[in-house]
Amino acid sequence: MGAAEGLMIVILLGPPGVGKGTQAAMAAEAHGWLHLSTGDLLRAQVAQKTDIGLQADQYMSKGDLVPDVLMVEMVAQHLTDVSSEVVVLLDGFPRTIAQAEALSEKAPGGSIALSLYFRASNSELSSRLTGRGRADDTEEVVAHRLKVYHETTSPLISWYQEKGILVEIDANRDIASIQTDFAHAVDSTLKGFSQITG
Ligand code: ADP
């Protein structure tokens, strides 16, 4: 993937509607971290009607995952571009084991330092999703995205747990409490990380 040296990559995991994008944007703003959201990158491509956007839209509008090759290429490109950033919050990637393997293979040793798993109850998730009003948030598409999440993405939770870098955040609470835990988890990992990389 050719990611630059010195990056500390934080992977954000959790179901659609859990609020990880909101949390990541807030944390990035407050601490000067970089928020890389594959959903936002894809929506920008769709809006601009680029080749990638036209391809991706066919999957996104149905709640399916965009093919791995396309996603790996897109994230690789962005990670190469952010050489001076210390902390990168990776939001929406990886979403499959194949994407996680591609990321581990290409990211410099130890740069994937933390995976934050945002956990919320199903009732909380459905009320957040229906209140959002995004084009791919119709009832049918949301139900399909949740199914895809459970089948294909949620195995990443134990994958990162086995690597010993998973931290769980209770996302049923208010935005400020979640943000406090989020920043704390990243800061603690960053302290250990700076000691290793000097
Ligand atoms: P949410 O925040 O609701 O989980 P995102 O904004 O992260 O949704 O992503 C929206 C859509 O973009 C997904 O439903 C999927 O079609 C596509 N997408 C985003 N990231 C990836 C990825 N890593 N792999 C495959 N598809 C992706």
PDB file of C-alpha atoms and ligand atoms in Angstrom, residues 14-17 20-21 37-40 42-43 56 59-61 63-68 71 75 91-96 99 129 132 134 136-137 145, ligand 1:
ATOM      1  CA  GLY A  14     -18.655  -0.563  13.998  1.00  0.00           C
ATOM      2  CA  PRO A  15     -22.044  -0.951  12.327  1.00  0.00           C
ATOM      3  CA  PRO A  16     -23.627   1.594   9.983  1.00  0.00           C
ATOM      4  CA  GLY A  17     -25.221   4.396  11.981  1.00  0.00           C
ATOM      5  CA  LYS A  20     -18.099   6.735  14.096  1.00  0.00           C
ATOM      6  CA  GLY A  21     -17.919   9.251  11.237  1.00  0.00           C
ATOM      7  CA  SER A  37     -13.556   8.315   5.387  1.00  0.00           C
ATOM      8  CA  THR A  38     -13.956   5.958   2.439  1.00  0.00           C
ATOM      9  CA  GLY A  39     -17.710   6.679   2.396  1.00  0.00           C
ATOM     10  CA  ASP A  40     -16.997  10.421   2.040  1.00  0.00           C
ATOM     11  CA  LEU A  42     -16.733   7.617  -2.594  1.00  0.00           C
ATOM     12  CA  ARG A  43     -19.625  10.081  -2.286  1.00  0.00           C
ATOM     13  CA  ALA A  56     -19.100   2.641  -7.026  1.00  0.00           C
ATOM     14  CA  TYR A  59     -22.962  -0.881  -5.304  1.00  0.00           C
ATOM     15  CA  MET A  60     -23.508   1.918  -2.802  1.00  0.00           C
ATOM     16  CA  SER A  61     -27.075   2.655  -3.839  1.00  0.00           C
ATOM     17  CA  GLY A  63     -26.080  -1.142   0.150  1.00  0.00           C
ATOM     18  CA  ASP A  64     -23.503  -3.535  -1.283  1.00  0.00           C
ATOM     19  CA  LEU A  65     -19.779  -3.243  -0.773  1.00  0.00           C
ATOM     20  CA  VAL A  66     -17.677  -1.668  -3.489  1.00  0.00           C
ATOM     21  CA  PRO A  67     -15.182  -4.296  -4.792  1.00  0.00           C
ATOM     22  CA  ASP A  68     -11.988  -4.752  -2.775  1.00  0.00           C
ATOM     23  CA  MET A  71     -11.132   0.238  -2.352  1.00  0.00           C
ATOM     24  CA  VAL A  75      -6.969   3.953   0.269  1.00  0.00           C
ATOM     25  CA  ASP A  91     -13.187   5.320   8.840  1.00  0.00           C
ATOM     26  CA  GLY A  92     -14.974   2.734   6.667  1.00  0.00           C
ATOM     27  CA  PHE A  93     -11.883   0.719   5.727  1.00  0.00           C
ATOM     28  CA  PRO A  94     -11.151  -2.141   6.021  1.00  0.00           C
ATOM     29  CA  ARG A  95     -14.637  -3.629   5.597  1.00  0.00           C
ATOM     30  CA  THR A  96     -13.560  -7.137   4.538  1.00  0.00           C
ATOM     31  CA  GLN A  99      -9.029  -5.385   2.704  1.00  0.00           C
ATOM     32  CA  LEU A 129     -29.931   5.733  10.669  1.00  0.00           C
ATOM     33  CA  ARG A 132     -29.903  10.877   8.946  1.00  0.00           C
ATOM     34  CA  ARG A 134     -28.699  10.213   3.288  1.00  0.00           C
ATOM     35  CA  ASP A 136     -28.542   5.354   0.727  1.00  0.00           C
ATOM     36  CA  ASP A 137     -30.491   5.463   3.994  1.00  0.00           C
ATOM     37  CA  ARG A 145     -26.171  -2.653   4.749  1.00  0.00           C
TER      38      ARG A 145
HETATM   39  P1  ADP B   1     -21.837   4.076   7.056  1.00  0.00           P
HETATM   40  O1  ADP B   1     -21.218   5.210   7.802  1.00  0.00           O
HETATM   41  O2  ADP B   1     -23.323   4.111   7.062  1.00  0.00           O
HETATM   42  O3  ADP B   1     -21.312   2.739   7.474  1.00  0.00           O
HETATM   43  P2  ADP B   1     -20.130   4.802   4.822  1.00  0.00           P
HETATM   44  O4  ADP B   1     -20.348   6.238   4.577  1.00  0.00           O
HETATM   45  O5  ADP B   1     -18.909   4.401   5.559  1.00  0.00           O
HETATM   46  O6  ADP B   1     -21.445   4.214   5.534  1.00  0.00           O
HETATM   47  O7  ADP B   1     -20.126   3.997   3.425  1.00  0.00           O
HETATM   48  C1  ADP B   1     -21.201   4.102   2.513  1.00  0.00           C
HETATM   49  C2  ADP B   1     -21.074   3.045   1.418  1.00  0.00           C
HETATM   50  O8  ADP B   1     -19.823   3.181   0.718  1.00  0.00           O
HETATM   51  C3  ADP B   1     -21.088   1.586   1.886  1.00  0.00           C
HETATM   52  O9  ADP B   1     -22.388   1.110   2.080  1.00  0.00           O
HETATM   53  C4  ADP B   1     -20.351   0.893   0.740  1.00  0.00           C
HETATM   54  O10 ADP B   1     -21.186   0.684  -0.370  1.00  0.00           O
HETATM   55  C5  ADP B   1     -19.297   1.903   0.330  1.00  0.00           C
HETATM   56  N1  ADP B   1     -17.993   1.682   1.012  1.00  0.00           N
HETATM   57  C6  ADP B   1     -17.370   2.531   1.869  1.00  0.00           C
HETATM   58  N2  ADP B   1     -16.211   2.005   2.305  1.00  0.00           N
HETATM   59  C7  ADP B   1     -16.083   0.785   1.720  1.00  0.00           C
HETATM   60  C8  ADP B   1     -15.116  -0.271   1.772  1.00  0.00           C
HETATM   61  N3  ADP B   1     -14.014  -0.183   2.532  1.00  0.00           N
HETATM   62  N4  ADP B   1     -15.337  -1.379   1.022  1.00  0.00           N
HETATM   63  C9  ADP B   1     -16.414  -1.501   0.246  1.00  0.00           C
HETATM   64  N5  ADP B   1     -17.373  -0.557   0.156  1.00  0.00           N
HETATM   65  C10 ADP B   1     -17.223   0.583   0.882  1.00  0.00           C
END
